[in-house]
PDB file of C-alpha atoms in Angstrom:
ATOM      1  CA  GLY A 834       8.818  15.414   6.953  1.00  0.00           C
ATOM      2  CA  GLN A 835       5.250  14.347   6.470  1.00  0.00           C
ATOM      3  CA  GLN A 836       3.611  12.683   9.439  1.00  0.00           C
ATOM      4  CA  LEU A 837       0.486  10.628   9.200  1.00  0.00           C
ATOM      5  CA  ASN A 838      -1.251   9.605  12.413  1.00  0.00           C
ATOM      6  CA  GLN A 839      -4.010   7.019  12.603  1.00  0.00           C
ATOM      7  CA  SER A 840      -6.243   6.492  15.589  1.00  0.00           C
ATOM      8  CA  PRO A 841      -7.070   4.395  17.313  1.00  0.00           C
ATOM      9  CA  GLN A 842      -4.168   2.003  16.802  1.00  0.00           C
ATOM     10  CA  SER A 843      -6.464  -0.938  17.446  1.00  0.00           C
ATOM     11  CA  MET A 844     -10.128  -1.629  18.107  1.00  0.00           C
ATOM     12  CA  PHE A 845     -11.938  -4.670  19.430  1.00  0.00           C
ATOM     13  CA  ILE A 846     -15.691  -4.454  18.918  1.00  0.00           C
ATOM     14  CA  GLN A 847     -18.806  -6.565  18.941  1.00  0.00           C
ATOM     15  CA  GLU A 848     -20.409  -7.642  15.691  1.00  0.00           C
ATOM     16  CA  GLY A 849     -23.149  -5.203  14.713  1.00  0.00           C
ATOM     17  CA  GLU A 850     -21.492  -2.163  16.248  1.00  0.00           C
ATOM     18  CA  ASP A 851     -20.552   0.908  14.228  1.00  0.00           C
ATOM     19  CA  VAL A 852     -16.868   1.787  13.933  1.00  0.00           C
ATOM     20  CA  SER A 853     -15.112   5.098  13.431  1.00  0.00           C
ATOM     21  CA  MET A 854     -11.427   5.675  12.787  1.00  0.00           C
ATOM     22  CA  ASN A 855      -9.486   8.686  11.598  1.00  0.00           C
ATOM     23  CA  CYS A 856      -6.285   9.990  10.137  1.00  0.00           C
ATOM     24  CA  THR A 857      -4.566  13.295  10.714  1.00  0.00           C
ATOM     25  CA  SER A 858      -1.586  14.866   9.063  1.00  0.00           C
ATOM     26  CA  SER A 859       0.715  17.781   9.655  1.00  0.00           C
ATOM     27  CA  SER A 860       0.582  18.601   5.941  1.00  0.00           C
ATOM     28  CA  ILE A 861      -2.146  19.444   3.461  1.00  0.00           C
ATOM     29  CA  PHE A 862      -2.970  16.815   0.849  1.00  0.00           C
ATOM     30  CA  ASN A 863      -5.074  16.759  -2.299  1.00  0.00           C
ATOM     31  CA  THR A 864      -5.883  13.074  -2.126  1.00  0.00           C
ATOM     32  CA  TRP A 865      -6.814  10.705   0.647  1.00  0.00           C
ATOM     33  CA  LEU A 866      -7.346   6.983   0.224  1.00  0.00           C
ATOM     34  CA  TRP A 867      -8.622   4.238   2.478  1.00  0.00           C
ATOM     35  CA  TYR A 868      -7.342   0.668   2.166  1.00  0.00           C
ATOM     36  CA  LYS A 869      -8.002  -2.535   4.069  1.00  0.00           C
ATOM     37  CA  GLN A 870      -5.362  -5.231   4.467  1.00  0.00           C
ATOM     38  CA  GLU A 871      -5.978  -8.777   5.627  1.00  0.00           C
ATOM     39  CA  PRO A 872      -3.194 -11.014   6.946  1.00  0.00           C
ATOM     40  CA  GLY A 873      -0.831 -12.234   4.236  1.00  0.00           C
ATOM     41  CA  GLU A 874      -2.483 -10.164   1.518  1.00  0.00           C
ATOM     42  CA  GLY A 875      -1.923  -6.823  -0.171  1.00  0.00           C
ATOM     43  CA  PRO A 876      -4.006  -3.751   0.713  1.00  0.00           C
ATOM     44  CA  VAL A 877      -7.359  -3.423  -1.049  1.00  0.00           C
ATOM     45  CA  LEU A 878      -8.634   0.000  -2.077  1.00  0.00           C
ATOM     46  CA  LEU A 879     -11.915   0.895  -0.360  1.00  0.00           C
ATOM     47  CA  ILE A 880     -12.524   4.597  -0.998  1.00  0.00           C
ATOM     48  CA  ALA A 881     -10.694   7.457  -2.722  1.00  0.00           C
ATOM     49  CA  LEU A 882     -11.257  11.099  -1.731  1.00  0.00           C
ATOM     50  CA  TYR A 883     -10.193  14.059  -3.860  1.00  0.00           C
ATOM     51  CA  LYS A 884     -12.006  17.164  -2.622  1.00  0.00           C
ATOM     52  CA  ALA A 885     -11.995  18.890   0.753  1.00  0.00           C
ATOM     53  CA  GLY A 886     -15.270  18.149   2.505  1.00  0.00           C
ATOM     54  CA  GLU A 887     -16.046  15.246   0.162  1.00  0.00           C
ATOM     55  CA  LEU A 888     -18.180  12.499   1.681  1.00  0.00           C
ATOM     56  CA  THR A 889     -18.169   9.153  -0.127  1.00  0.00           C
ATOM     57  CA  SER A 890     -19.842   5.843   0.634  1.00  0.00           C
ATOM     58  CA  ASN A 891     -19.062   2.305  -0.417  1.00  0.00           C
ATOM     59  CA  GLY A 892     -21.687  -0.043   0.977  1.00  0.00           C
ATOM     60  CA  ARG A 893     -21.447   0.068   4.773  1.00  0.00           C
ATOM     61  CA  LEU A 894     -18.339   2.251   4.582  1.00  0.00           C
ATOM     62  CA  THR A 895     -18.404   6.051   4.590  1.00  0.00           C
ATOM     63  CA  ALA A 896     -15.350   8.267   4.420  1.00  0.00           C
ATOM     64  CA  GLN A 897     -14.903  12.024   4.507  1.00  0.00           C
ATOM     65  CA  PHE A 898     -12.045  14.290   3.500  1.00  0.00           C
ATOM     66  CA  GLY A 899     -11.644  17.063   6.076  1.00  0.00           C
ATOM     67  CA  ILE A 900     -12.224  20.687   5.142  1.00  0.00           C
ATOM     68  CA  THR A 901      -8.674  21.608   6.146  1.00  0.00           C
ATOM     69  CA  ARG A 902      -7.280  18.767   3.977  1.00  0.00           C
ATOM     70  CA  LYS A 903      -5.332  17.576   6.980  1.00  0.00           C
ATOM     71  CA  ASP A 904      -7.643  14.817   8.142  1.00  0.00           C
ATOM     72  CA  SER A 905     -10.047  12.103   7.092  1.00  0.00           C
ATOM     73  CA  PHE A 906     -12.326   9.641   8.822  1.00  0.00           C
ATOM     74  CA  LEU A 907     -13.781   6.262   7.954  1.00  0.00           C
ATOM     75  CA  ASN A 908     -17.002   4.899   9.413  1.00  0.00           C
ATOM     76  CA  ILE A 909     -18.118   1.289   9.164  1.00  0.00           C
ATOM     77  CA  SER A 910     -21.743   0.642  10.032  1.00  0.00           C
ATOM     78  CA  ALA A 911     -23.102  -2.618  11.432  1.00  0.00           C
ATOM     79  CA  SER A 912     -19.728  -4.370  11.532  1.00  0.00           C
ATOM     80  CA  ILE A 913     -19.443  -8.026  10.564  1.00  0.00           C
ATOM     81  CA  PRO A 914     -16.638 -10.535  11.206  1.00  0.00           C
ATOM     82  CA  SER A 915     -15.193 -10.113   7.688  1.00  0.00           C
ATOM     83  CA  ASP A 916     -14.464  -6.447   8.469  1.00  0.00           C
ATOM     84  CA  VAL A 917     -11.468  -7.695  10.466  1.00  0.00           C
ATOM     85  CA  GLY A 918      -8.177  -6.350   9.173  1.00  0.00           C
ATOM     86  CA  ILE A 919      -5.840  -3.381   9.206  1.00  0.00           C
ATOM     87  CA  TYR A 920      -7.187  -0.135   7.788  1.00  0.00           C
ATOM     88  CA  PHE A 921      -4.751   2.307   6.230  1.00  0.00           C
ATOM     89  CA  CYS A 922      -5.341   5.873   5.080  1.00  0.00           C
ATOM     90  CA  PRO A 923      -2.408   6.749   2.821  1.00  0.00           C
ATOM     91  CA  THR A 924      -2.032  10.108   1.217  1.00  0.00           C
ATOM     92  CA  SER A 925      -0.276  10.710  -2.045  1.00  0.00           C
ATOM     93  CA  SER A 926       2.690  12.749  -3.143  1.00  0.00           C
ATOM     94  CA  ASN A 927       2.660  14.624  -6.440  1.00  0.00           C
ATOM     95  CA  THR A 928       4.337  11.650  -8.100  1.00  0.00           C
ATOM     96  CA  GLY A 929       1.611   9.311  -6.919  1.00  0.00           C
ATOM     97  CA  LYS A 930       3.628   7.389  -4.360  1.00  0.00           C
ATOM     98  CA  LEU A 931       1.532   6.537  -1.343  1.00  0.00           C
ATOM     99  CA  ILE A 932       2.582   7.504   2.175  1.00  0.00           C
ATOM    100  CA  PHE A 933       1.206   5.130   4.784  1.00  0.00           C
ATOM    101  CA  GLY A 934       0.717   5.436   8.516  1.00  0.00           C
ATOM    102  CA  GLN A 935       0.784   2.488  10.893  1.00  0.00           C
ATOM    103  CA  GLY A 936      -2.856   1.569  10.386  1.00  0.00           C
ATOM    104  CA  THR A 937      -5.811   0.820  12.628  1.00  0.00           C
ATOM    105  CA  THR A 938      -6.257  -2.850  13.492  1.00  0.00           C
ATOM    106  CA  LEU A 939      -9.907  -3.867  13.746  1.00  0.00           C
ATOM    107  CA  GLN A 940     -11.084  -7.024  15.421  1.00  0.00           C
ATOM    108  CA  VAL A 941     -14.755  -8.005  15.468  1.00  0.00           C
ATOM    109  CA  LYS A 942     -16.172 -10.425  17.977  1.00  0.00           C
ATOM    110  CA  PRO A 943     -19.064 -12.511  16.598  1.00  0.00           C
TER     111      PRO A 943
ATOM    112  CA  ASP B 408      -8.368 -12.798 -12.799  1.00  0.00           C
ATOM    113  CA  THR B 409      -7.148  -9.440 -14.118  1.00  0.00           C
ATOM    114  CA  GLY B 410      -5.671  -8.093 -10.888  1.00  0.00           C
ATOM    115  CA  VAL B 411      -2.032  -7.536 -10.001  1.00  0.00           C
ATOM    116  CA  SER B 412      -0.111 -10.780  -9.590  1.00  0.00           C
ATOM    117  CA  GLN B 413       3.198 -11.419  -7.853  1.00  0.00           C
ATOM    118  CA  ASP B 414       5.500 -14.386  -7.930  1.00  0.00           C
ATOM    119  CA  PRO B 415       6.592 -16.105  -5.783  1.00  0.00           C
ATOM    120  CA  ARG B 416       4.228 -15.590  -2.861  1.00  0.00           C
ATOM    121  CA  HIS B 417       6.837 -16.793  -0.396  1.00  0.00           C
ATOM    122  CA  LYS B 418      10.605 -16.990  -0.569  1.00  0.00           C
ATOM    123  CA  ILE B 419      13.026 -18.296   2.030  1.00  0.00           C
ATOM    124  CA  THR B 420      16.683 -17.677   1.331  1.00  0.00           C
ATOM    125  CA  LYS B 421      19.974 -17.755   3.137  1.00  0.00           C
ATOM    126  CA  ARG B 422      21.859 -14.601   3.930  1.00  0.00           C
ATOM    127  CA  GLY B 423      24.109 -13.597   1.065  1.00  0.00           C
ATOM    128  CA  GLN B 424      21.999 -15.147  -1.687  1.00  0.00           C
ATOM    129  CA  ASN B 425      20.340 -13.175  -4.480  1.00  0.00           C
ATOM    130  CA  VAL B 426      16.589 -13.203  -4.970  1.00  0.00           C
ATOM    131  CA  THR B 427      14.326 -11.907  -7.717  1.00  0.00           C
ATOM    132  CA  PHE B 428      10.621 -11.166  -7.525  1.00  0.00           C
ATOM    133  CA  ARG B 429       8.206 -10.608 -10.374  1.00  0.00           C
ATOM    134  CA  CYS B 430       5.144  -8.396 -10.633  1.00  0.00           C
ATOM    135  CA  ASP B 431       2.535  -8.450 -13.387  1.00  0.00           C
ATOM    136  CA  PRO B 432       0.377  -5.311 -13.229  1.00  0.00           C
ATOM    137  CA  ILE B 433      -3.158  -4.802 -14.459  1.00  0.00           C
ATOM    138  CA  SER B 434      -2.725  -4.808 -18.216  1.00  0.00           C
ATOM    139  CA  GLU B 435      -3.925  -1.283 -19.023  1.00  0.00           C
ATOM    140  CA  HIS B 436      -2.012   0.340 -16.147  1.00  0.00           C
ATOM    141  CA  ASN B 437       1.152   2.161 -17.164  1.00  0.00           C
ATOM    142  CA  ARG B 438       2.365   2.976 -13.652  1.00  0.00           C
ATOM    143  CA  LEU B 439       3.927   0.330 -11.427  1.00  0.00           C
ATOM    144  CA  TYR B 440       5.083   0.744  -7.831  1.00  0.00           C
ATOM    145  CA  TRP B 441       7.118  -1.349  -5.402  1.00  0.00           C
ATOM    146  CA  TYR B 442       6.653  -1.098  -1.644  1.00  0.00           C
ATOM    147  CA  ARG B 443       8.155  -2.927   1.314  1.00  0.00           C
ATOM    148  CA  GLN B 444       6.201  -3.736   4.454  1.00  0.00           C
ATOM    149  CA  THR B 445       7.615  -4.990   7.731  1.00  0.00           C
ATOM    150  CA  LEU B 446       5.565  -6.457  10.550  1.00  0.00           C
ATOM    151  CA  GLY B 447       3.357  -3.914  12.278  1.00  0.00           C
ATOM    152  CA  GLN B 448       4.119  -1.141   9.825  1.00  0.00           C
ATOM    153  CA  GLY B 449       2.436   0.320   6.796  1.00  0.00           C
ATOM    154  CA  PRO B 450       3.968  -0.203   3.359  1.00  0.00           C
ATOM    155  CA  GLU B 451       6.969   1.979   2.508  1.00  0.00           C
ATOM    156  CA  PHE B 452       7.595   3.226  -1.011  1.00  0.00           C
ATOM    157  CA  LEU B 453      10.630   1.820  -2.827  1.00  0.00           C
ATOM    158  CA  THR B 454      10.363   2.848  -6.475  1.00  0.00           C
ATOM    159  CA  TYR B 455       8.000   3.444  -9.349  1.00  0.00           C
ATOM    160  CA  PHE B 456       7.875   3.160 -13.124  1.00  0.00           C
ATOM    161  CA  GLN B 457       5.863   4.894 -15.754  1.00  0.00           C
ATOM    162  CA  ASN B 458       5.931   2.521 -18.694  1.00  0.00           C
ATOM    163  CA  GLU B 459       9.558   1.329 -18.816  1.00  0.00           C
ATOM    164  CA  ALA B 460      11.060   4.440 -17.207  1.00  0.00           C
ATOM    165  CA  GLN B 461      12.032   4.290 -13.537  1.00  0.00           C
ATOM    166  CA  LEU B 462      11.067   7.766 -12.362  1.00  0.00           C
ATOM    167  CA  GLU B 463      11.652   7.728  -8.632  1.00  0.00           C
ATOM    168  CA  LYS B 464      13.633   5.679  -6.128  1.00  0.00           C
ATOM    169  CA  SER B 465      13.466   5.829  -2.354  1.00  0.00           C
ATOM    170  CA  ARG B 466      16.563   6.117  -0.208  1.00  0.00           C
ATOM    171  CA  LEU B 467      15.445   2.755   1.164  1.00  0.00           C
ATOM    172  CA  LEU B 468      16.507   1.250  -2.151  1.00  0.00           C
ATOM    173  CA  SER B 469      20.163   0.544  -1.440  1.00  0.00           C
ATOM    174  CA  ASP B 470      22.723  -0.444  -4.069  1.00  0.00           C
ATOM    175  CA  ARG B 471      21.836  -4.074  -3.460  1.00  0.00           C
ATOM    176  CA  PHE B 472      18.350  -3.499  -4.826  1.00  0.00           C
ATOM    177  CA  SER B 473      17.532  -3.108  -8.497  1.00  0.00           C
ATOM    178  CA  ALA B 474      14.214  -2.939 -10.278  1.00  0.00           C
ATOM    179  CA  GLU B 475      13.427  -3.174 -13.954  1.00  0.00           C
ATOM    180  CA  ARG B 476      10.429  -2.956 -16.207  1.00  0.00           C
ATOM    181  CA  PRO B 477      11.998  -3.675 -19.581  1.00  0.00           C
ATOM    182  CA  LYS B 478       8.955  -3.598 -21.853  1.00  0.00           C
ATOM    183  CA  GLY B 479       6.658  -1.476 -19.751  1.00  0.00           C
ATOM    184  CA  SER B 480       4.646  -4.510 -18.698  1.00  0.00           C
ATOM    185  CA  PHE B 481       5.881  -6.813 -15.930  1.00  0.00           C
ATOM    186  CA  SER B 482       8.559  -5.718 -13.468  1.00  0.00           C
ATOM    187  CA  THR B 483      11.258  -7.491 -11.489  1.00  0.00           C
ATOM    188  CA  LEU B 484      12.822  -6.538  -8.183  1.00  0.00           C
ATOM    189  CA  GLU B 485      16.198  -8.096  -7.418  1.00  0.00           C
ATOM    190  CA  ILE B 486      17.960  -8.072  -4.083  1.00  0.00           C
ATOM    191  CA  GLN B 487      21.629  -9.033  -4.128  1.00  0.00           C
ATOM    192  CA  ARG B 488      23.559 -10.375  -1.134  1.00  0.00           C
ATOM    193  CA  THR B 489      20.447 -10.534   1.012  1.00  0.00           C
ATOM    194  CA  GLU B 490      20.638  -9.552   4.669  1.00  0.00           C
ATOM    195  CA  GLN B 491      18.356 -10.511   7.521  1.00  0.00           C
ATOM    196  CA  GLY B 492      17.036  -6.951   7.566  1.00  0.00           C
ATOM    197  CA  ASP B 493      15.646  -7.520   4.081  1.00  0.00           C
ATOM    198  CA  SER B 494      13.031  -9.884   5.510  1.00  0.00           C
ATOM    199  CA  ALA B 495       9.695  -8.260   4.737  1.00  0.00           C
ATOM    200  CA  MET B 496       6.638  -8.367   2.507  1.00  0.00           C
ATOM    201  CA  TYR B 497       7.374  -6.877  -0.905  1.00  0.00           C
ATOM    202  CA  LEU B 498       4.271  -5.399  -2.482  1.00  0.00           C
ATOM    203  CA  CYS B 499       3.677  -4.343  -6.041  1.00  0.00           C
ATOM    204  CA  ALA B 500       0.922  -1.964  -7.114  1.00  0.00           C
ATOM    205  CA  SER B 501      -0.228  -0.558 -10.424  1.00  0.00           C
ATOM    206  CA  SER B 502      -2.334   2.379 -11.515  1.00  0.00           C
ATOM    207  CA  PRO B 503      -3.357   4.231 -14.639  1.00  0.00           C
ATOM    208  CA  SER B 504      -2.066   7.759 -15.167  1.00  0.00           C
ATOM    209  CA  TRP B 505      -5.468   9.085 -16.211  1.00  0.00           C
ATOM    210  CA  GLY B 506      -8.821   9.632 -14.492  1.00  0.00           C
ATOM    211  CA  GLY B 507      -8.416   9.081 -10.752  1.00  0.00           C
ATOM    212  CA  GLY B 508      -4.854   9.062 -11.814  1.00  0.00           C
ATOM    213  CA  PRO B 509      -1.860   7.484 -10.205  1.00  0.00           C
ATOM    214  CA  TYR B 510      -3.431   7.743  -6.782  1.00  0.00           C
ATOM    215  CA  GLU B 511      -5.766   4.786  -7.029  1.00  0.00           C
ATOM    216  CA  GLN B 512      -3.207   2.028  -6.783  1.00  0.00           C
ATOM    217  CA  TYR B 513      -4.171  -1.627  -6.896  1.00  0.00           C
ATOM    218  CA  PHE B 514      -1.934  -3.940  -4.949  1.00  0.00           C
ATOM    219  CA  GLY B 515      -0.869  -7.486  -5.579  1.00  0.00           C
ATOM    220  CA  PRO B 516      -0.832 -10.162  -2.853  1.00  0.00           C
ATOM    221  CA  GLY B 517       2.836  -9.546  -2.086  1.00  0.00           C
ATOM    222  CA  THR B 518       5.948 -11.697  -1.837  1.00  0.00           C
ATOM    223  CA  ARG B 519       6.949 -12.640   1.703  1.00  0.00           C
ATOM    224  CA  LEU B 520      10.755 -12.819   1.946  1.00  0.00           C
ATOM    225  CA  THR B 521      12.452 -14.524   4.857  1.00  0.00           C
ATOM    226  CA  VAL B 522      16.247 -14.323   5.071  1.00  0.00           C
ATOM    227  CA  THR B 523      17.783 -16.884   7.417  1.00  0.00           C
TER     228      THR B 523
END
């Protein structure tokens, strides 16, 4: 079956630092999404990637879809306390259902 | 607020009772998804609707679970004879089927179910 690996599993950084996290898969995908989830809330869509090699920014967030279509990374520049949460990078089946990994938990120390 | 809404936000029930959750999607979205999330895990797909048609169901959706979307707008998820293993966050998401397509799903705040 499809396996989606996120790394690191957790990060504890100082406010102002840049953050990088990534996702890898054993399968090729046509879509890669990045979501952030805060405690007790649903995931919020951050960035959607559709083309191999695509690089997309959303404010301080930048994500890239790997050339092989088997990986993606998310960078957060100049982290702030409200960046705290769990970051997911689901991929999508042909029917649109999202397949999630276990997420990367980010904690930011003020 | 025109986002996805879910009701109730929290539900505590005793084992063996039936519970029903409601999801109101973004109004122009014709696709609606249900996911379940347990502590420390990512959401897991349960089922999805395009308009009123239920097009896919996960093997996670046992016979005790049923979902409906009778008029292609809001949806309900019912769990009969709840078990402690049903305790989880139940998330609803919606998406359009055009443009970025079904992939850009917008989630509601979830319903936290606790079975005692």
